[in-house]
Amino acid sequence: MWFRVDPRLPTPVYQQVVDGIKEAVAKGLLKPRDRLPAVRELAMLMMLNHNTVAKAYQELERERVIEVIRGRGTYVAAPSLLANRSERIVKMSETIKQLCVEAYYLQMTEDDLLTLFQDLMNEWKREKGRNNT
Amino acid sequence: MWFRVDPRLPTPVYQQVVDGIKEAVAKGLLKPRDRLPAVRELAMLMMLNHNTVAKAYQELERERVIEVIRGRGTYVAAPSLLANRSERIVKMSETIKQLCVEAYYLQMTEDDLLTLFQDLMNEWKREKGRNNT
DNA sequence: CTTGGTGTACTAGTACGAATAGTACACCAA
DNA sequence: TTGGTGTACTATTCGTACTAGTACACCAAG
């Protein structure tokens, strides 16, 4: 499977499934038109209840990450422009501000933070590149 | 006050108090040795129960953001090196990776993301500078 | 038309955390 | 002693996550 879930973590299990699949798609591990496992099948693999997986799939469909065709299955959606784009950018900005706050308490300078950011982004690009040849 | 809380948001109220105070300290709005309001006083101002504020103060003390002196009050702590530093950097890295994922769905390039990051960091530095003259 | 595999929609129940409310207590300075 | 502090405890309400089980609607293939 493309990700792991851990019921002991504070983040809800269904959210971990959502995040895991979103990350796999963004990385290119899953490509548009790829088929995802059935809710009961993925639930079996991950030792979860099928309702938990179904909740994750519904959230992913709401975010237009996947497309559901009743009676056929679920598929990775083609990239599309999102209606709530600006709203989501505001949330990203909030997250970045929190990173600045956290850096303060770790006694990192702004340059330290920028370097960390660039390093991780390059690592991300490399990972993505490996799946997009 | 240095921040706001909104019970309608999904993030717990006590966590909003924690984040708000941490941000005010990081920005220089609150400086080491500054005194914070008493739990019941802040609870009154924010329309919260005093137990909620107490929980926030306990969390802040655990993170060494403030110092509590029983019978006297709570004060902003002097900056100190934290024991769980590396653990917290791992969490920051996780957050940054999630930003990369989110950027993918917003059809932002890596350069777009880096620019956003730099812009917000500069804004943060400006805000901080205003309080540290 | 039937079958089997899909996602979906319910209900019921358990568990946990957040938050409020109220009370009592321990500490310390004036 | 007094008054202000943080702390500890119980009880209660509320919402969410999760499991479990069942039933249903849809669609392709036989």
Tab-separated table of C-alpha atoms (C1' of nucleotides) in Angstrom:
chain	number	residue	atom	x	y	z
A	1	MET	CA	0.000	0.000	0.000
A	2	TRP	CA	1.075	3.626	-0.504
A	3	PHE	CA	0.805	4.665	3.115
A	4	ARG	CA	0.304	3.531	6.697
A	5	VAL	CA	-2.231	4.281	9.393
A	6	ASP	CA	-1.732	4.195	13.152
A	7	PRO	CA	-4.850	4.299	15.362
A	8	ARG	CA	-2.701	5.434	18.309
A	9	LEU	CA	-1.901	8.770	16.712
A	10	PRO	CA	-4.129	11.707	17.686
A	11	THR	CA	-5.149	12.419	14.082
A	12	PRO	CA	-8.291	10.473	13.124
A	13	VAL	CA	-7.737	7.301	11.142
A	14	TYR	CA	-9.964	8.366	8.266
A	15	GLN	CA	-7.907	11.568	8.033
A	16	GLN	CA	-4.705	9.545	7.827
A	17	VAL	CA	-6.214	7.624	4.922
A	18	VAL	CA	-7.165	10.894	3.214
A	19	ASP	CA	-3.698	12.354	3.723
A	20	GLY	CA	-1.972	9.180	2.613
A	21	ILE	CA	-3.863	8.967	-0.653
A	22	LYS	CA	-3.508	12.679	-1.360
A	23	GLU	CA	0.220	12.393	-0.850
A	24	ALA	CA	0.484	9.321	-3.102
A	25	VAL	CA	-1.349	11.156	-5.857
A	26	ALA	CA	0.726	14.313	-5.474
A	27	LYS	CA	3.902	12.230	-5.589
A	28	GLY	CA	2.802	10.512	-8.788
A	29	LEU	CA	2.591	7.109	-7.140
A	30	LEU	CA	-1.050	7.132	-8.159
A	31	LYS	CA	-1.890	8.683	-11.503
A	32	PRO	CA	-5.156	9.983	-12.937
A	33	ARG	CA	-7.505	7.165	-14.013
A	34	ASP	CA	-5.766	4.701	-11.673
A	35	ARG	CA	-8.240	2.586	-9.775
A	36	LEU	CA	-8.343	2.557	-5.982
A	37	PRO	CA	-9.238	-0.546	-3.971
A	38	ALA	CA	-12.878	-1.049	-3.034
A	39	VAL	CA	-13.866	0.293	0.370
A	40	ARG	CA	-14.190	-3.207	1.846
A	41	GLU	CA	-10.956	-4.315	0.234
A	42	LEU	CA	-8.908	-1.403	1.560
A	43	ALA	CA	-10.591	-1.802	4.923
A	44	MET	CA	-9.477	-5.427	5.020
A	45	LEU	CA	-5.893	-4.560	4.082
A	46	MET	CA	-5.651	-1.783	6.660
A	47	MET	CA	-7.593	-3.649	9.346
A	48	LEU	CA	-10.273	-0.965	9.435
A	49	ASN	CA	-14.024	-0.882	9.256
A	50	HIS	CA	-15.369	-0.276	5.762
A	51	ASN	CA	-17.299	2.738	7.022
A	52	THR	CA	-14.046	4.415	8.007
A	53	VAL	CA	-12.637	3.954	4.506
A	54	ALA	CA	-15.924	5.097	2.989
A	55	LYS	CA	-15.717	8.305	5.023
A	56	ALA	CA	-12.202	8.888	3.698
A	57	TYR	CA	-13.335	8.287	0.102
A	58	GLN	CA	-16.220	10.718	0.530
A	59	GLU	CA	-13.850	13.391	1.796
A	60	LEU	CA	-11.481	12.739	-1.106
A	61	GLU	CA	-14.327	13.032	-3.582
A	62	ARG	CA	-15.411	16.292	-1.955
A	63	GLU	CA	-11.889	17.590	-2.560
A	64	ARG	CA	-11.973	16.292	-6.137
A	65	VAL	CA	-8.952	14.061	-5.592
A	66	ILE	CA	-10.869	10.969	-6.709
A	67	GLU	CA	-13.962	10.225	-8.731
A	68	VAL	CA	-16.557	7.730	-7.652
A	69	ILE	CA	-18.684	5.734	-10.066
A	70	ARG	CA	-21.302	3.766	-8.204
A	71	GLY	CA	-21.229	0.098	-9.029
A	72	ARG	CA	-17.879	0.439	-10.816
A	73	GLY	CA	-15.314	1.740	-8.371
A	74	THR	CA	-13.247	4.817	-7.486
A	75	TYR	CA	-10.585	6.371	-9.650
A	76	VAL	CA	-7.954	9.069	-9.314
A	77	ALA	CA	-9.375	12.253	-10.807
A	78	ALA	CA	-7.730	14.454	-13.372
A	79	PRO	CA	-6.252	17.642	-11.875
A	80	SER	CA	-8.784	20.449	-11.817
A	81	LEU	CA	-9.101	24.009	-10.617
A	82	LEU	CA	-10.697	24.200	-7.210
A	83	ALA	CA	-13.484	26.550	-6.214
A	84	ASN	CA	-12.065	27.238	-2.739
A	85	ARG	CA	-8.571	28.001	-3.971
A	86	SER	CA	-8.090	31.336	-2.200
A	87	GLU	CA	-9.517	29.949	1.016
A	88	ARG	CA	-6.978	27.151	0.920
A	89	ILE	CA	-4.133	29.552	0.276
A	90	VAL	CA	-5.163	31.465	3.396
A	91	LYS	CA	-4.881	28.227	5.349
A	92	MET	CA	-1.432	27.607	3.887
A	93	SER	CA	-0.402	31.084	4.957
A	94	GLU	CA	-1.610	30.392	8.492
A	95	THR	CA	0.471	27.232	8.536
A	96	ILE	CA	3.561	29.082	7.365
A	97	LYS	CA	3.122	31.705	10.077
A	98	GLN	CA	2.934	28.931	12.645
A	99	LEU	CA	6.203	27.610	11.268
A	100	CYS	CA	7.767	31.013	11.931
A	101	VAL	CA	6.486	30.915	15.522
A	102	GLU	CA	7.796	27.393	16.029
A	103	ALA	CA	11.169	28.380	14.610
A	104	TYR	CA	11.407	31.112	17.244
A	105	TYR	CA	11.078	28.623	20.085
A	106	LEU	CA	13.649	26.333	18.474
A	107	GLN	CA	15.961	29.329	18.294
A	108	MET	CA	16.233	29.051	14.552
A	109	THR	CA	16.926	32.156	12.511
A	110	GLU	CA	14.772	33.007	9.518
A	111	ASP	CA	17.640	31.830	7.317
A	112	ASP	CA	17.716	28.484	9.117
A	113	LEU	CA	14.020	28.073	8.441
A	114	LEU	CA	14.356	29.034	4.802
A	115	THR	CA	17.180	26.534	4.356
A	116	LEU	CA	15.165	23.755	5.953
A	117	PHE	CA	12.268	24.623	3.716
A	118	GLN	CA	14.357	24.576	0.549
A	119	ASP	CA	16.045	21.292	1.488
A	120	LEU	CA	12.741	19.542	2.073
A	121	MET	CA	11.240	20.976	-1.081
A	122	ASN	CA	14.157	19.672	-3.137
A	123	GLU	CA	13.760	16.260	-1.542
A	124	TRP	CA	10.095	16.361	-2.437
A	125	LYS	CA	10.900	17.265	-6.046
A	126	ARG	CA	13.327	14.352	-6.283
A	127	GLU	CA	10.761	11.892	-4.944
A	128	LYS	CA	8.191	13.212	-7.367
A	129	GLY	CA	10.605	13.032	-10.252
A	130	ARG	CA	11.210	9.331	-9.674
A	131	ASN	CA	7.527	8.605	-10.372
A	132	ASN	CA	7.028	10.880	-13.356
A	133	THR	CA	9.594	9.606	-15.855
B	1	MET	CA	-5.721	41.243	24.422
B	2	TRP	CA	-3.020	39.802	22.128
B	3	PHE	CA	-5.220	37.295	20.390
B	4	ARG	CA	-8.764	36.038	19.810
B	5	VAL	CA	-10.536	32.762	20.354
B	6	ASP	CA	-13.507	31.373	18.474
B	7	PRO	CA	-15.339	28.377	19.968
B	8	ARG	CA	-16.861	27.591	16.562
B	9	LEU	CA	-13.498	26.671	15.046
B	10	PRO	CA	-12.581	22.993	15.077
B	11	THR	CA	-9.357	23.590	17.021
B	12	PRO	CA	-9.942	23.369	20.796
B	13	VAL	CA	-10.300	26.668	22.607
B	14	TYR	CA	-7.501	25.954	25.069
B	15	GLN	CA	-5.233	25.273	22.064
B	16	GLN	CA	-6.186	28.622	20.549
B	17	VAL	CA	-5.174	30.275	23.798
B	18	VAL	CA	-1.852	28.405	23.754
B	19	ASP	CA	-1.177	29.363	20.132
B	20	GLY	CA	-2.197	32.961	20.689
B	21	ILE	CA	0.153	33.465	23.613
B	22	LYS	CA	3.019	31.630	21.914
B	23	GLU	CA	2.587	33.874	18.903
B	24	ALA	CA	2.474	37.038	21.003
B	25	VAL	CA	5.707	36.026	22.734
B	26	ALA	CA	7.434	35.105	19.464
B	27	LYS	CA	6.392	38.439	17.979
B	28	GLY	CA	7.792	40.342	20.927
B	29	LEU	CA	4.380	41.623	21.987
B	30	LEU	CA	5.041	39.867	25.283
B	31	LYS	CA	8.573	39.919	26.590
B	32	PRO	CA	10.360	37.742	29.171
B	33	ARG	CA	9.344	38.602	32.760
B	34	ASP	CA	6.072	40.151	31.576
B	35	ARG	CA	3.175	39.101	33.730
B	36	LEU	CA	0.171	37.295	32.278
B	37	PRO	CA	-3.367	37.796	33.593
B	38	ALA	CA	-4.597	35.451	36.309
B	39	VAL	CA	-6.520	32.405	35.065
B	40	ARG	CA	-9.828	33.733	36.335
B	41	GLU	CA	-9.090	37.201	34.973
B	42	LEU	CA	-8.231	35.988	31.476
B	43	ALA	CA	-11.202	33.628	31.587
B	44	MET	CA	-13.459	36.587	32.315
B	45	LEU	CA	-11.996	38.679	29.491
B	46	MET	CA	-12.291	35.849	26.958
B	47	MET	CA	-15.649	34.591	28.240
B	48	LEU	CA	-14.193	31.196	29.099
B	49	ASN	CA	-14.189	28.939	32.097
B	50	HIS	CA	-11.152	29.357	34.313
B	51	ASN	CA	-10.354	25.662	33.940
B	52	THR	CA	-9.944	26.121	30.207
B	53	VAL	CA	-7.426	28.900	30.730
B	54	ALA	CA	-5.669	26.857	33.423
B	55	LYS	CA	-5.268	24.008	30.947
B	56	ALA	CA	-3.703	26.396	28.449
B	57	TYR	CA	-1.306	27.772	31.087
B	58	GLN	CA	-0.261	24.256	32.073
B	59	GLU	CA	0.494	23.407	28.469
B	60	LEU	CA	2.480	26.628	28.080
B	61	GLU	CA	4.483	25.843	31.192
B	62	ARG	CA	5.171	22.348	29.895
B	63	GLU	CA	6.603	23.949	26.761
B	64	ARG	CA	8.619	26.398	28.885
B	65	VAL	CA	6.942	29.421	27.293
B	66	ILE	CA	5.820	30.731	30.678
B	67	GLU	CA	6.798	30.257	34.309
B	68	VAL	CA	4.267	29.746	37.058
B	69	ILE	CA	4.832	30.857	40.631
B	70	ARG	CA	2.037	29.604	42.845
B	71	GLY	CA	0.396	32.340	44.800
B	72	ARG	CA	2.133	35.041	42.760
B	73	GLY	CA	1.203	34.649	39.110
B	74	THR	CA	2.494	33.559	35.708
B	75	TYR	CA	5.294	35.208	33.780
B	76	VAL	CA	6.796	34.935	30.316
B	77	ALA	CA	9.890	32.712	30.587
B	78	ALA	CA	13.339	33.507	29.292
B	79	PRO	CA	14.176	31.664	26.052
B	80	SER	CA	15.741	28.292	26.736
B	81	LEU	CA	16.978	25.265	24.834
B	82	LEU	CA	14.347	22.594	24.625
B	83	ALA	CA	14.882	18.913	25.319
B	84	ASN	CA	12.637	17.719	22.484
B	85	ARG	CA	14.219	19.931	19.856
B	86	SER	CA	14.886	17.269	17.227
B	87	GLU	CA	11.441	15.800	17.698
B	88	ARG	CA	9.907	19.178	17.025
B	89	ILE	CA	12.007	19.671	13.928
B	90	VAL	CA	10.676	16.371	12.603
B	91	LYS	CA	7.163	17.715	13.102
B	92	MET	CA	8.074	20.915	11.251
B	93	SER	CA	9.395	18.807	8.393
B	94	GLU	CA	6.137	16.880	8.253
B	95	THR	CA	4.258	20.149	8.053
B	96	ILE	CA	6.444	21.394	5.232
B	97	LYS	CA	5.896	18.199	3.270
B	98	GLN	CA	2.152	18.670	3.676
B	99	LEU	CA	2.554	22.161	2.264
B	100	CYS	CA	4.179	20.627	-0.821
B	101	VAL	CA	1.240	18.243	-1.201
B	102	GLU	CA	-1.254	21.056	-0.810
B	103	ALA	CA	0.608	23.159	-3.353
B	104	TYR	CA	0.225	20.327	-5.869
B	105	TYR	CA	-3.557	20.405	-5.591
B	106	LEU	CA	-3.581	24.181	-5.932
B	107	GLN	CA	-1.511	23.764	-9.076
B	108	MET	CA	1.285	25.861	-7.668
B	109	THR	CA	4.822	25.226	-8.836
B	110	GLU	CA	7.612	24.765	-6.342
B	111	ASP	CA	8.746	28.287	-7.177
B	112	ASP	CA	5.284	29.645	-6.404
B	113	LEU	CA	5.407	27.956	-3.016
B	114	LEU	CA	8.887	29.245	-2.268
B	115	THR	CA	7.852	32.781	-3.163
B	116	LEU	CA	4.787	32.586	-0.917
B	117	PHE	CA	6.958	31.292	1.870
B	118	GLN	CA	9.516	34.064	1.505
B	119	ASP	CA	6.872	36.761	1.320
B	120	LEU	CA	5.191	35.601	4.512
B	121	MET	CA	8.493	35.227	6.302
B	122	ASN	CA	9.428	38.785	5.421
B	123	GLU	CA	6.069	40.008	6.673
B	124	TRP	CA	6.688	38.098	9.902
B	125	LYS	CA	10.109	39.701	10.298
B	126	ARG	CA	8.622	43.149	9.824
B	127	GLU	CA	5.935	42.532	12.448
B	128	LYS	CA	8.555	41.235	14.852
B	129	GLY	CA	10.830	44.181	14.179
B	130	ARG	CA	8.136	46.634	15.192
B	131	ASN	CA	8.084	45.174	18.707
B	132	ASN	CA	11.810	44.775	19.257
B	133	THR	CA	13.141	48.270	18.740
C	1	DC	C1'	-32.908	-11.623	-15.831
C	2	DT	C1'	-29.599	-12.959	-12.467
C	3	DT	C1'	-25.360	-12.504	-10.158
C	4	DG	C1'	-21.618	-10.237	-7.987
C	5	DG	C1'	-19.172	-6.315	-7.005
C	6	DT	C1'	-19.477	-1.590	-6.272
C	7	DG	C1'	-20.423	2.780	-3.189
C	8	DT	C1'	-24.071	4.597	-0.011
C	9	DA	C1'	-27.197	5.115	3.867
C	10	DC	C1'	-28.967	3.991	7.877
C	11	DT	C1'	-29.082	2.632	13.124
C	12	DA	C1'	-26.948	1.407	17.436
C	13	DG	C1'	-23.428	1.508	20.526
C	14	DT	C1'	-18.685	2.454	22.636
C	15	DA	C1'	-15.019	5.453	23.636
C	16	DC	C1'	-12.681	9.617	24.156
C	17	DG	C1'	-11.729	14.532	24.484
C	18	DA	C1'	-13.307	19.359	25.013
C	19	DA	C1'	-15.588	22.395	27.723
C	20	DT	C1'	-18.452	24.140	31.538
C	21	DA	C1'	-19.612	24.407	36.385
C	22	DG	C1'	-18.784	24.313	41.044
C	23	DT	C1'	-16.031	23.513	44.972
C	24	DA	C1'	-12.115	22.988	47.750
C	25	DC	C1'	-7.282	23.353	48.608
C	26	DA	C1'	-2.244	24.880	48.820
C	27	DC	C1'	0.849	28.510	48.331
C	28	DC	C1'	2.739	33.127	49.163
C	29	DA	C1'	3.076	38.155	49.993
C	30	DA	C1'	1.454	42.036	52.396
D	1	DT	C1'	-4.924	36.786	58.892
D	2	DT	C1'	-6.315	38.160	54.424
D	3	DG	C1'	-6.598	38.143	49.536
D	4	DG	C1'	-4.934	36.727	45.339
D	5	DT	C1'	-2.727	33.185	43.084
D	6	DG	C1'	-2.507	28.392	40.568
D	7	DT	C1'	-4.145	23.536	41.282
D	8	DA	C1'	-7.088	19.449	41.917
D	9	DC	C1'	-11.173	17.132	41.897
D	10	DT	C1'	-15.952	15.563	40.590
D	11	DA	C1'	-19.908	15.788	37.706
D	12	DT	C1'	-22.119	16.760	33.517
D	13	DT	C1'	-22.961	17.974	28.663
D	14	DC	C1'	-21.638	17.783	24.042
D	15	DG	C1'	-19.551	16.427	19.746
D	16	DT	C1'	-16.613	13.369	17.012
D	17	DA	C1'	-14.295	9.009	15.806
D	18	DC	C1'	-14.851	4.464	15.247
D	19	DT	C1'	-16.847	-0.138	15.092
D	20	DA	C1'	-20.565	-3.254	13.818
D	21	DG	C1'	-24.219	-4.799	11.278
D	22	DT	C1'	-27.604	-4.412	7.833
D	23	DA	C1'	-29.946	-2.940	3.825
D	24	DC	C1'	-30.125	-0.637	-0.514
D	25	DA	C1'	-29.095	1.336	-5.262
D	26	DC	C1'	-26.309	1.066	-9.136
D	27	DC	C1'	-23.927	-1.181	-13.020
D	28	DA	C1'	-21.400	-4.627	-15.800
D	29	DA	C1'	-21.003	-9.300	-17.101
D	30	DG	C1'	-22.749	-13.816	-17.656
